[in-house]
Short mmCIF file of C-alpha atoms and ligand atoms in Angstrom, two decimals:
data_model
loop_
_atom_site.label_atom_id
_atom_site.label_comp_id
_atom_site.label_asym_id
_atom_site.label_seq_id
_atom_site.Cartn_x
_atom_site.Cartn_y
_atom_site.Cartn_z
CA UNK A 1 -25.66 15.12 -8.76
CA UNK A 2 -23.31 12.76 -6.98
CA UNK A 3 -24.60 10.08 -4.63
CA UNK A 4 -21.25 10.20 -2.82
CA UNK A 5 -20.54 12.52 0.09
CA UNK A 6 -17.49 13.53 2.07
CA UNK A 7 -17.48 13.22 5.85
CA UNK A 8 -16.62 16.45 7.64
CA UNK A 9 -17.34 17.08 11.31
CA UNK A 10 -19.83 14.21 11.48
CA UNK A 11 -21.90 15.42 8.48
CA UNK A 12 -22.01 13.79 5.05
CA UNK A 13 -21.55 16.74 2.71
CA UNK A 14 -21.30 17.55 -0.99
CA UNK A 15 -18.08 18.93 -2.36
CA UNK A 16 -17.75 22.58 -3.24
CA UNK A 17 -17.24 21.13 -6.73
CA UNK A 18 -17.60 17.70 -8.34
CA UNK A 19 -15.25 15.49 -10.32
CA UNK A 20 -15.50 12.40 -12.51
CA UNK A 21 -14.33 8.93 -11.57
CA UNK A 22 -13.58 6.65 -14.53
CA UNK A 23 -13.98 2.86 -14.61
CA UNK A 24 -10.55 1.66 -15.83
CA UNK A 25 -12.06 -1.45 -17.43
CA UNK A 26 -14.32 0.55 -19.75
CA UNK A 27 -12.78 4.00 -19.93
CA UNK A 28 -16.27 5.32 -19.21
CA UNK A 29 -17.65 7.48 -16.42
CA UNK A 30 -18.31 5.39 -13.30
CA UNK A 31 -19.61 8.15 -11.04
CA UNK A 32 -19.20 11.75 -10.18
CA UNK A 33 -18.03 12.49 -6.67
CA UNK A 34 -17.26 15.45 -4.43
CA UNK A 35 -14.15 17.47 -5.08
CA UNK A 36 -13.24 19.02 -1.77
CA UNK A 37 -12.03 22.61 -1.60
CA UNK A 38 -9.23 24.03 0.52
CA UNK A 39 -11.90 25.48 2.83
CA UNK A 40 -13.48 22.04 3.22
CA UNK A 41 -10.13 20.47 4.03
CA UNK A 42 -9.54 23.18 6.65
CA UNK A 43 -13.01 22.49 8.08
CA UNK A 44 -12.17 18.78 8.30
CA UNK A 45 -8.91 19.51 10.13
CA UNK A 46 -10.71 21.91 12.49
CA UNK A 47 -13.37 19.28 13.22
CA UNK A 48 -10.70 16.66 13.90
CA UNK A 49 -8.85 19.05 16.19
CA UNK A 50 -12.03 19.94 18.07
CA UNK A 51 -13.02 16.29 18.55
CA UNK A 52 -9.61 14.96 19.59
CA UNK A 53 -9.52 15.75 23.34
CA UNK A 54 -12.91 14.15 24.02
CA UNK A 55 -12.05 11.12 21.87
CA UNK A 56 -8.73 10.64 23.70
CA UNK A 57 -10.47 10.91 27.06
CA UNK A 58 -12.85 8.04 26.27
CA UNK A 59 -11.82 4.73 27.77
CA UNK A 60 -9.74 2.42 25.63
CA UNK A 61 -12.69 0.00 25.63
CA UNK A 62 -14.99 2.66 24.15
CA UNK A 63 -12.54 3.44 21.36
CA UNK A 64 -12.04 -0.25 20.63
CA UNK A 65 -15.74 -0.99 20.52
CA UNK A 66 -16.25 1.81 17.96
CA UNK A 67 -13.60 0.20 15.74
CA UNK A 68 -15.23 -3.19 16.08
CA UNK A 69 -18.55 -1.62 15.08
CA UNK A 70 -16.85 -0.23 11.97
CA UNK A 71 -15.50 -3.69 11.09
CA UNK A 72 -18.97 -5.22 11.62
CA UNK A 73 -20.57 -2.55 9.43
CA UNK A 74 -18.09 -3.19 6.63
CA UNK A 75 -18.59 -6.92 6.90
CA UNK A 76 -22.36 -6.53 6.56
CA UNK A 77 -21.86 -4.58 3.30
CA UNK A 78 -18.79 -6.40 2.02
CA UNK A 79 -20.30 -7.52 -1.31
CA UNK A 80 -21.36 -3.98 -2.20
CA UNK A 81 -17.91 -2.64 -1.27
CA UNK A 82 -16.12 -5.36 -3.26
CA UNK A 83 -18.05 -4.64 -6.47
CA UNK A 84 -17.46 -0.92 -6.13
CA UNK A 85 -13.77 -1.53 -5.45
CA UNK A 86 -13.44 -3.56 -8.65
CA UNK A 87 -15.28 -0.93 -10.65
CA UNK A 88 -13.13 1.95 -9.43
CA UNK A 89 -9.78 0.19 -9.07
CA UNK A 90 -9.96 -2.52 -11.75
CA UNK A 91 -8.78 -5.57 -9.76
CA UNK A 92 -10.60 -8.89 -10.23
CA UNK A 93 -13.54 -9.39 -7.89
CA UNK A 94 -11.74 -12.18 -5.99
CA UNK A 95 -8.91 -9.73 -5.19
CA UNK A 96 -11.46 -7.11 -4.11
CA UNK A 97 -13.12 -9.67 -1.84
CA UNK A 98 -9.70 -10.39 -0.35
CA UNK A 99 -8.98 -6.68 0.11
CA UNK A 100 -12.27 -6.17 1.98
CA UNK A 101 -11.63 -9.25 4.17
CA UNK A 102 -8.14 -8.00 4.98
CA UNK A 103 -9.49 -4.53 5.74
CA UNK A 104 -11.98 -5.99 8.21
CA UNK A 105 -9.34 -8.26 9.76
CA UNK A 106 -6.83 -5.41 10.10
CA UNK A 107 -9.40 -3.18 11.85
CA UNK A 108 -10.32 -6.01 14.23
CA UNK A 109 -6.68 -6.90 14.95
CA UNK A 110 -5.76 -3.32 15.70
CA UNK A 111 -8.76 -2.82 17.94
CA UNK A 112 -7.15 -5.37 20.27
CA UNK A 113 -3.85 -3.45 20.54
CA UNK A 114 -2.96 -0.90 23.17
CA UNK A 115 0.02 0.94 24.55
CA UNK A 116 1.01 0.57 28.19
CA UNK A 117 2.86 2.72 30.68
CA UNK A 118 6.33 1.24 31.12
CA UNK A 119 8.33 1.78 34.31
CA UNK A 120 12.05 1.73 33.48
CA UNK A 121 13.35 2.71 36.94
CA UNK A 122 11.67 2.46 40.32
CA UNK A 123 13.52 3.84 43.43
CA UNK A 124 15.15 4.54 45.73
CA UNK A 125 15.52 8.17 44.48
CA UNK A 126 13.28 8.28 41.47
CA UNK A 127 10.67 6.50 39.40
CA UNK A 128 10.87 6.89 35.64
CA UNK A 129 7.82 6.02 33.55
CA UNK A 130 7.37 6.01 29.79
CA UNK A 131 3.94 7.11 28.61
CA UNK A 132 2.54 6.97 25.08
CA UNK A 133 0.29 9.93 24.30
CA UNK A 134 -1.81 10.64 21.22
CA UNK A 135 -0.31 13.12 18.78
CA UNK A 136 -3.51 14.99 17.87
CA UNK A 137 -4.80 15.14 14.30
CA UNK A 138 -3.41 12.60 11.82
CA UNK A 139 -3.55 13.19 8.05
CA UNK A 140 -3.75 9.94 6.08
CA UNK A 141 -2.89 10.14 2.37
CA UNK A 142 -3.78 7.07 0.30
CA UNK A 143 -2.74 5.85 -3.20
CA UNK A 144 -4.94 4.12 -5.78
CA UNK A 145 -3.73 0.51 -5.68
CA UNK A 146 -5.34 -0.58 -2.38
CA UNK A 147 -7.85 2.19 -1.69
CA UNK A 148 -9.48 0.52 1.35
CA UNK A 149 -6.79 -1.72 2.81
CA UNK A 150 -4.33 1.14 3.09
CA UNK A 151 -6.89 3.12 5.09
CA UNK A 152 -6.94 0.12 7.45
CA UNK A 153 -3.15 0.48 7.87
CA UNK A 154 -3.68 3.98 9.27
CA UNK A 155 -7.14 4.69 10.66
CA UNK A 156 -7.37 1.93 13.33
CA UNK A 157 -3.98 2.57 14.98
CA UNK A 158 -4.52 6.33 14.83
CA UNK A 159 -7.92 6.08 16.52
CA UNK A 160 -7.19 3.39 19.08
CA UNK A 161 -4.31 5.49 20.45
CA UNK A 162 -6.60 8.53 20.83
CA UNK A 163 -5.88 10.57 17.72
CA UNK A 164 -8.47 11.84 15.26
CA UNK A 165 -8.00 11.61 11.51
CA UNK A 166 -8.50 13.28 8.14
CA UNK A 167 -8.31 10.72 5.32
CA UNK A 168 -7.53 11.87 1.78
CA UNK A 169 -8.07 9.10 -0.78
CA UNK A 170 -6.48 9.04 -4.22
CA UNK A 171 -8.35 11.16 -6.78
CA UNK A 172 -8.83 8.18 -9.10
CA UNK A 173 -10.18 5.79 -6.41
CA UNK A 174 -12.18 7.85 -3.90
CA UNK A 175 -15.50 5.97 -3.98
CA UNK A 176 -14.93 3.11 -1.53
CA UNK A 177 -13.29 5.53 0.89
CA UNK A 178 -16.33 7.82 0.68
CA UNK A 179 -18.61 4.82 1.24
CA UNK A 180 -16.53 3.94 4.28
CA UNK A 181 -17.25 7.48 5.43
CA UNK A 182 -20.97 6.59 5.55
CA UNK A 183 -20.14 3.81 8.01
CA UNK A 184 -17.85 6.09 9.99
CA UNK A 185 -20.63 8.69 10.26
CA UNK A 186 -22.81 6.08 12.00
CA UNK A 187 -19.96 4.84 14.18
CA UNK A 188 -17.77 7.60 15.56
CA UNK A 189 -18.48 10.89 17.35
CA UNK A 190 -18.52 13.88 14.94
CA UNK A 191 -15.05 14.97 13.83
CA UNK A 192 -13.20 11.81 14.89
CA UNK A 193 -13.03 10.57 11.28
CA UNK A 194 -13.15 12.94 8.32
CA UNK A 195 -12.84 11.94 4.67
CA UNK A 196 -12.09 14.55 2.03
CA UNK A 197 -11.72 13.68 -1.67
CA UNK A 198 -9.69 15.93 -3.96
CA UNK A 199 -8.49 16.31 -7.53
CA UNK A 200 -4.86 15.67 -6.53
CA UNK A 201 -4.59 19.17 -5.11
CA UNK A 202 -5.16 18.97 -1.34
CA UNK A 203 -2.36 16.61 -0.24
CA UNK A 204 0.15 19.44 0.02
CA UNK A 205 -2.22 21.57 2.10
CA UNK A 206 -2.90 18.66 4.46
CA UNK A 207 0.83 17.93 4.77
CA UNK A 208 1.60 21.56 5.60
CA UNK A 209 -1.41 22.21 7.84
CA UNK A 210 -0.32 23.64 11.24
CA UNK A 211 -3.08 21.75 13.08
CA UNK A 212 -2.04 18.35 11.72
CA UNK A 213 0.47 16.59 13.97
CA UNK A 214 1.38 13.66 11.77
CA UNK A 215 1.12 12.56 8.18
CA UNK A 216 0.85 8.88 7.41
CA UNK A 217 1.51 8.72 3.68
CA UNK A 218 1.51 5.85 1.21
CA UNK A 219 2.44 6.60 -2.38
CA UNK A 220 5.37 7.19 -4.68
CA UNK A 221 8.85 8.14 -3.53
CA UNK A 222 8.67 11.39 -5.53
CA UNK A 223 5.50 12.51 -3.74
CA UNK A 224 6.86 11.29 -0.40
CA UNK A 225 9.75 13.73 -0.82
CA UNK A 226 7.24 16.54 -1.38
CA UNK A 227 5.34 15.51 1.75
CA UNK A 228 8.57 15.77 3.75
CA UNK A 229 9.10 19.28 2.42
CA UNK A 230 5.54 20.39 3.19
CA UNK A 231 5.70 18.86 6.66
CA UNK A 232 9.09 20.35 7.53
CA UNK A 233 7.96 23.76 8.70
CA UNK A 234 5.74 22.37 11.44
CA UNK A 235 8.07 19.45 12.37
CA UNK A 236 5.34 16.90 11.74
CA UNK A 237 5.73 13.26 12.55
CA UNK A 238 5.91 11.27 9.35
CA UNK A 239 5.39 7.71 8.31
CA UNK A 240 6.21 7.28 4.64
CA UNK A 241 5.45 4.06 2.76
CA UNK A 242 6.91 4.67 -0.68
CA UNK A 243 7.90 2.94 -3.88
CA UNK A 244 9.52 -0.46 -4.20
CA UNK A 245 11.57 -2.32 -6.78
CA UNK A 246 11.59 -5.70 -5.08
CA UNK A 247 14.09 -8.30 -6.24
CA UNK A 248 13.48 -12.04 -6.01
CA UNK A 249 16.60 -14.21 -6.27
CA UNK A 250 16.04 -17.79 -7.46
CA UNK A 251 18.83 -20.28 -6.72
CA UNK A 252 19.55 -23.25 -9.04
CA UNK A 253 18.27 -25.98 -6.68
CA UNK A 254 14.57 -25.02 -6.92
CA UNK A 255 12.03 -27.04 -8.87
CA UNK A 256 10.88 -24.52 -11.51
CA UNK A 257 7.49 -26.25 -11.88
CA UNK A 258 6.90 -25.64 -8.19
CA UNK A 259 8.13 -22.07 -7.77
CA UNK A 260 7.17 -20.42 -11.06
CA UNK A 261 3.42 -20.11 -10.27
CA UNK A 262 4.29 -18.44 -6.95
CA UNK A 263 6.78 -16.10 -8.66
CA UNK A 264 4.18 -15.24 -11.28
CA UNK A 265 1.57 -14.50 -8.58
CA UNK A 266 4.08 -12.36 -6.70
CA UNK A 267 4.72 -10.26 -9.79
CA UNK A 268 1.27 -9.93 -11.37
CA UNK A 269 -1.18 -9.60 -8.50
CA UNK A 270 -3.32 -6.47 -9.02
CA UNK A 271 -1.77 -6.22 -12.52
CA UNK A 272 1.62 -5.61 -10.91
CA UNK A 273 0.36 -2.48 -9.15
CA UNK A 274 1.57 -3.57 -5.74
CA UNK A 275 4.36 -1.80 -3.87
CA UNK A 276 5.68 -5.21 -2.75
CA UNK A 277 5.32 -7.02 -6.08
CA UNK A 278 8.34 -8.82 -7.53
CA UNK A 279 9.66 -6.23 -9.99
CA UNK A 280 13.12 -7.71 -10.73
CA UNK A 281 13.52 -11.47 -10.99
CA UNK A 282 17.12 -12.74 -10.71
CA UNK A 283 17.35 -16.38 -11.88
CA UNK A 284 20.41 -18.64 -11.83
CA UNK A 285 21.79 -19.46 -15.29
CA UNK A 286 21.23 -23.23 -14.88
CA UNK A 287 17.45 -22.83 -14.72
CA UNK A 288 17.10 -19.49 -16.51
CA UNK A 289 15.59 -20.75 -19.78
CA UNK A 290 13.24 -23.13 -18.01
CA UNK A 291 11.95 -20.45 -15.62
CA UNK A 292 11.56 -17.90 -18.44
CA UNK A 293 9.61 -20.36 -20.59
CA UNK A 294 7.29 -21.37 -17.77
CA UNK A 295 6.63 -17.73 -16.86
CA UNK A 296 5.85 -16.97 -20.51
CA UNK A 297 3.29 -19.79 -20.64
CA UNK A 298 1.51 -18.49 -17.55
CA UNK A 299 1.57 -14.95 -18.94
CA UNK A 300 0.13 -16.01 -22.32
CA UNK A 301 -2.62 -18.05 -20.65
CA UNK A 302 -3.61 -15.45 -18.04
CA UNK A 303 -7.18 -14.23 -18.48
CA UNK A 304 -7.03 -10.45 -18.73
CA UNK A 305 -10.47 -8.91 -18.48
CA UNK A 306 -12.85 -6.59 -16.67
CA UNK A 307 -12.51 -7.58 -13.01
CA UNK A 308 -16.27 -8.07 -12.75
CA UNK A 309 -16.18 -10.85 -15.39
CA UNK A 310 -16.06 -14.32 -13.81
CA UNK A 311 -12.66 -15.91 -14.33
CA UNK A 312 -10.76 -12.64 -14.87
CA UNK A 313 -7.27 -13.03 -13.42
CA UNK A 314 -5.68 -9.71 -14.34
CA UNK A 315 -7.59 -6.44 -14.61
CA UNK A 316 -6.72 -3.13 -16.26
CA UNK A 317 -4.15 -0.57 -15.13
CA UNK A 318 -5.94 1.70 -12.70
CA UNK A 319 -5.64 4.99 -14.57
CA UNK A 320 -4.63 6.43 -17.89
CA UNK A 321 -1.49 8.08 -16.60
CA UNK A 322 -0.17 4.75 -15.27
CA UNK A 323 -1.24 3.01 -18.49
CA UNK A 324 0.82 5.48 -20.54
CA UNK A 325 3.78 5.10 -18.17
CA UNK A 326 3.71 1.32 -18.51
CA UNK A 327 3.50 1.63 -22.31
CA UNK A 328 6.77 3.57 -22.07
CA UNK A 329 8.31 0.66 -20.16
CA UNK A 330 7.15 -1.73 -22.90
CA UNK A 331 9.10 0.31 -25.42
CA UNK A 332 12.17 0.07 -23.14
CA UNK A 333 11.67 -3.68 -22.84
CA UNK A 334 11.88 -4.22 -26.61
CA UNK A 335 14.99 -2.05 -26.78
CA UNK A 336 16.78 -3.73 -23.87
CA UNK A 337 15.91 -7.43 -24.13
CA UNK A 338 13.63 -10.06 -25.61
CA UNK A 339 9.88 -9.92 -24.97
CA UNK A 340 8.69 -13.54 -24.75
CA UNK A 341 5.08 -12.97 -23.69
CA UNK A 342 2.68 -10.03 -23.87
CA UNK A 343 4.39 -6.81 -24.77
CA UNK A 344 1.45 -4.72 -25.89
CA UNK A 345 -1.78 -3.07 -24.81
CA UNK A 346 -4.93 -5.02 -25.64
CA UNK A 347 -7.02 -3.49 -28.38
CA UNK A 348 -10.23 -2.76 -26.47
CA UNK A 349 -11.58 0.06 -24.33
CA UNK A 350 -10.01 0.38 -20.89
CA UNK A 351 -6.39 0.24 -19.75
CA UNK A 352 -5.52 -3.41 -20.46
CA UNK A 353 -1.99 -4.66 -21.01
CA UNK A 354 -1.15 -8.32 -21.58
CA UNK A 355 1.18 -9.65 -18.85
CA UNK A 356 4.68 -9.25 -20.18
CA UNK A 357 7.83 -11.29 -19.58
CA UNK A 358 11.14 -9.75 -20.69
CA UNK A 359 14.30 -11.83 -20.73
CA UNK A 360 17.96 -11.05 -21.49
CA UNK A 361 17.84 -7.74 -19.64
CA UNK A 362 20.21 -6.62 -16.94
CA UNK A 363 20.94 -3.99 -14.33
CA UNK A 364 21.32 -0.57 -15.89
CA UNK A 365 18.31 -1.14 -18.16
CA UNK A 366 15.44 1.21 -17.23
CA UNK A 367 13.03 -1.72 -17.10
CA UNK A 368 15.17 -3.26 -14.34
CA UNK A 369 16.29 -0.16 -12.45
CA UNK A 370 12.94 1.64 -12.16
CA UNK A 371 9.67 0.66 -10.52
CA UNK A 372 7.37 -0.31 -13.41
CA UNK A 373 4.19 -0.66 -11.32
CA UNK A 374 2.43 -2.63 -14.04
CA UNK A 375 2.18 -6.13 -15.55
CA UNK A 376 5.81 -6.39 -16.72
CA UNK A 377 8.44 -8.69 -15.26
CA UNK A 378 12.12 -8.39 -16.27
CA UNK A 379 14.07 -11.62 -15.74
CA UNK A 380 17.82 -11.23 -15.16
CA UNK A 381 20.38 -14.06 -15.41
CA UNK A 382 23.08 -14.56 -12.76
CA UNK A 383 25.76 -17.12 -12.03
CA UNK A 384 26.96 -16.12 -8.54
CA UNK A 385 24.32 -15.65 -5.79
CA UNK A 386 26.54 -13.13 -3.98
CA UNK A 387 26.65 -11.07 -7.17
CA UNK A 388 22.86 -11.29 -7.49
CA UNK A 389 22.53 -10.08 -3.91
CA UNK A 390 24.89 -7.17 -4.55
CA UNK A 391 22.86 -6.20 -7.64
CA UNK A 392 19.57 -6.50 -5.74
CA UNK A 393 21.00 -4.26 -3.01
CA UNK A 394 22.34 -1.67 -5.44
CA UNK A 395 18.87 -0.11 -5.82
CA UNK A 396 18.05 3.16 -4.06
CA UNK A 397 14.77 1.50 -3.05
CA UNK A 398 14.51 -1.21 -0.40
CA UNK A 399 10.94 -2.21 0.32
CA UNK A 400 10.89 -6.02 0.11
CA UNK A 401 12.90 -8.88 -1.38
CA UNK A 402 12.98 -12.66 -1.44
CA UNK A 403 15.30 -15.63 -1.95
CA UNK A 404 14.06 -18.98 -3.28
CA UNK A 405 15.87 -22.27 -2.67
CA UNK A 406 15.41 -25.80 -1.34
CA UNK A 407 18.26 -24.99 1.05
CA UNK A 408 16.36 -22.85 3.54
CA UNK A 409 19.47 -22.05 5.62
CA UNK A 410 21.37 -20.75 2.63
CA UNK A 411 18.37 -18.78 1.41
CA UNK A 412 17.81 -17.35 4.88
CA UNK A 413 21.42 -16.20 5.05
CA UNK A 414 21.11 -14.38 1.72
CA UNK A 415 17.66 -12.93 2.55
CA UNK A 416 18.93 -11.59 5.89
CA UNK A 417 21.53 -9.59 3.96
CA UNK A 418 19.02 -7.88 1.66
CA UNK A 419 18.85 -4.11 2.29
CA UNK A 420 15.08 -4.06 2.65
CA UNK A 421 12.36 -3.50 5.20
CA UNK A 422 10.78 -6.92 4.57
CA UNK A 423 12.66 -10.02 3.35
CA UNK A 424 11.10 -13.41 2.64
CA UNK A 425 12.34 -16.95 2.04
CA UNK A 426 10.47 -19.08 -0.52
CA UNK A 427 7.60 -16.62 -0.71
CA UNK A 428 6.94 -12.97 -1.51
CA UNK A 429 4.20 -10.51 -0.58
CA UNK A 430 3.31 -12.16 2.72
CA UNK A 431 2.19 -9.65 5.36
CA UNK A 432 -0.33 -9.38 8.14
CA UNK A 433 -1.72 -6.94 10.69
CA UNK A 434 0.71 -8.01 13.44
CA UNK A 435 3.87 -7.86 11.28
CA UNK A 436 5.66 -4.51 10.96
CA UNK A 437 5.44 -3.21 7.39
CA UNK A 438 7.80 -0.65 5.87
CA UNK A 439 10.77 0.05 3.70
CA UNK A 440 14.50 0.72 3.90
CA UNK A 441 16.34 3.47 2.01
CA UNK A 442 14.10 5.53 -0.31
CA UNK A 443 11.19 3.11 0.17
CA UNK A 444 10.17 4.97 3.26
CA UNK A 445 10.52 6.08 6.83
CA UNK A 446 9.02 4.27 9.78
CA UNK A 447 6.84 1.22 10.05
CA UNK A 448 3.14 0.49 9.94
CA UNK A 449 1.18 -2.38 11.53
CA UNK A 450 1.87 -4.40 14.67
CA UNK A 451 3.11 -2.81 17.87
CA UNK A 452 5.87 -0.98 15.97
CA UNK A 453 3.26 0.66 13.75
CA UNK A 454 0.99 1.48 16.67
CA UNK A 455 3.65 3.42 18.56
CA UNK A 456 4.24 5.66 15.53
CA UNK A 457 0.86 7.22 16.25
CA UNK A 458 1.99 8.23 19.74
CA UNK A 459 4.38 10.65 21.41
CA UNK A 460 6.77 8.95 23.82
CA UNK A 461 6.71 11.03 26.98
CA UNK A 462 9.02 10.52 29.97
CA UNK A 463 7.60 11.07 33.47
CA UNK A 464 10.43 11.33 36.02
CA UNK A 465 9.32 11.47 39.67
CA UNK A 466 11.54 12.23 42.72
CA UNK A 467 10.89 9.77 45.51
P1 LIG B 1 1.22 9.17 -5.67
O1 LIG B 1 2.44 9.47 -4.89
O2 LIG B 1 1.07 9.75 -7.01
O3 LIG B 1 -0.10 9.60 -4.86
C1 LIG B 1 -0.34 9.15 -3.55
C2 LIG B 1 -1.24 10.15 -2.85
O4 LIG B 1 -0.53 11.37 -2.65
C3 LIG B 1 -2.52 10.50 -3.58
O5 LIG B 1 -3.59 10.55 -2.63
C4 LIG B 1 -2.22 11.88 -4.12
O6 LIG B 1 -3.38 12.67 -4.33
C5 LIG B 1 -1.37 12.47 -3.01
N1 LIG B 1 -0.53 13.60 -3.40
C6 LIG B 1 -0.20 14.04 -4.65
N2 LIG B 1 0.62 15.11 -4.57
C7 LIG B 1 0.81 15.35 -3.26
C8 LIG B 1 1.59 16.31 -2.53
N3 LIG B 1 2.33 17.24 -3.15
N4 LIG B 1 1.57 16.25 -1.18
C9 LIG B 1 0.87 15.31 -0.53
N5 LIG B 1 0.11 14.37 -1.17
C10 LIG B 1 0.09 14.39 -2.50
O7 LIG B 1 1.16 7.58 -5.69
P2 LIG B 1 0.18 6.63 -6.53
O8 LIG B 1 0.56 6.75 -7.97
O9 LIG B 1 -1.21 6.89 -6.10
O10 LIG B 1 0.61 5.18 -5.98
C11 LIG B 1 1.62 4.40 -6.55
C12 LIG B 1 2.89 4.47 -5.72
O11 LIG B 1 2.61 4.16 -4.36
C13 LIG B 1 3.94 3.45 -6.16
O12 LIG B 1 5.21 4.05 -6.16
C14 LIG B 1 3.87 2.38 -5.06
O13 LIG B 1 5.02 1.61 -4.93
C15 LIG B 1 3.56 3.21 -3.88
N6 LIG B 1 2.95 2.39 -2.82
C16 LIG B 1 3.71 2.12 -1.71
C17 LIG B 1 3.21 1.30 -0.72
C18 LIG B 1 4.02 0.98 0.51
O14 LIG B 1 3.45 0.53 1.50
N7 LIG B 1 5.32 1.19 0.52
C19 LIG B 1 1.92 0.78 -0.85
C20 LIG B 1 1.18 1.08 -1.99
C21 LIG B 1 1.72 1.91 -2.97
#
């Protein structure tokens, strides 16, 4: 019998069925957990719908103080959450600690945000005001790479603006989300937050549900397209945070000893399973060999182990399906270029792959053109920065990108011309709760975080008064 429960209408409940959750570091059963049914998802949506008017009519201060209580509750149990996160997701404990700290900080930051009535015209004949109203019930669909932090991208702004929410975690990482449900049960009025775990079979129903006003989705571009289709009939609001194939362009004036550790970190954090990880590294020909060799040394020396083991730097791939997908990319890497570090799964239980550096590859190779979402970094040689920029921009994806140079003005000029939602200079993967987060092209629609993210959980409503 599972010790985990879903949260529906204020009650912690068993699933109509159960399902297994596997520890990716051992390949063994970690826990069994509820598998929600369609009827339970409908009950969660009905509870959220029923609770929404009363929640929206609370004062802003009351809604904010509930969010702060949630952050406090998570902080008090942060060690327990971090260990569970490592066991279900695989990331090293230090990265789990960071994810929990970020989750707490994001909830706190958002609890201080609010929307205001804006007067855009005032007399003599009319006053025109812009109001921001809650949408109703929000469906939040979460992937498996940041199971808690990505809830903190969605739940706080949804709630602070007066919406209620149904959260659907990923089927392979539902446990920390369900634990968060225990805190939510103590914190919010019944129905305001609902958490329903599934076996990858309820996302479509949530996206199509007539009583859900908006879907905030993070996941792959392929699934994002399905969400759009499901949501079309009821004209739902959508925020889609989808796949990335971020390019980093390294100009010849950098000091390789200085930048290579940062490039390596930007590519291999969370075993490369980060939407914003560096997934294509364009390096100028003058420093290409040096950068490749330094990356290979870091990759060979990286400690790949169970995230609970002290000193582990890179954990396993989160699930077997992703592990098999990345093994396919390894085969492509050998065919397309030269593998100078890693290149194979580690012979032990669990989904471990040695960090892999592939050189002498180029655009058009699968390993460069597609999002690998694993510990593989293709390094591409260029001679003209404008050509590198054109190649970086040729992707159908456009989440993030970076340019690295001692000449910050030149790098800034190139970075500002990247077709992405988030461009960096001399860093990658830097984000925070006040900075809008989202992608261009097929990396998504809309923005999360900051004021831009907050307003996506509201309906802009014009009030036009004759004077
Ligand atoms: P996924 O698309 O397979 O699954 C994401 C979620 O969608 C899961 O909860 C899943 O159960 C649900 N789902 C599955 N089918 C559905 C359907 N038909 N309708 C609605 N929901 C459905 O993604 P994943 O493999 O869990 O995550 C990896 C992907 O997520 C990568 O492409 C990565 O780049 C992307 N990602 C993007 C961001 C971002 O902010 N842009 C952040 C993290 C991850």
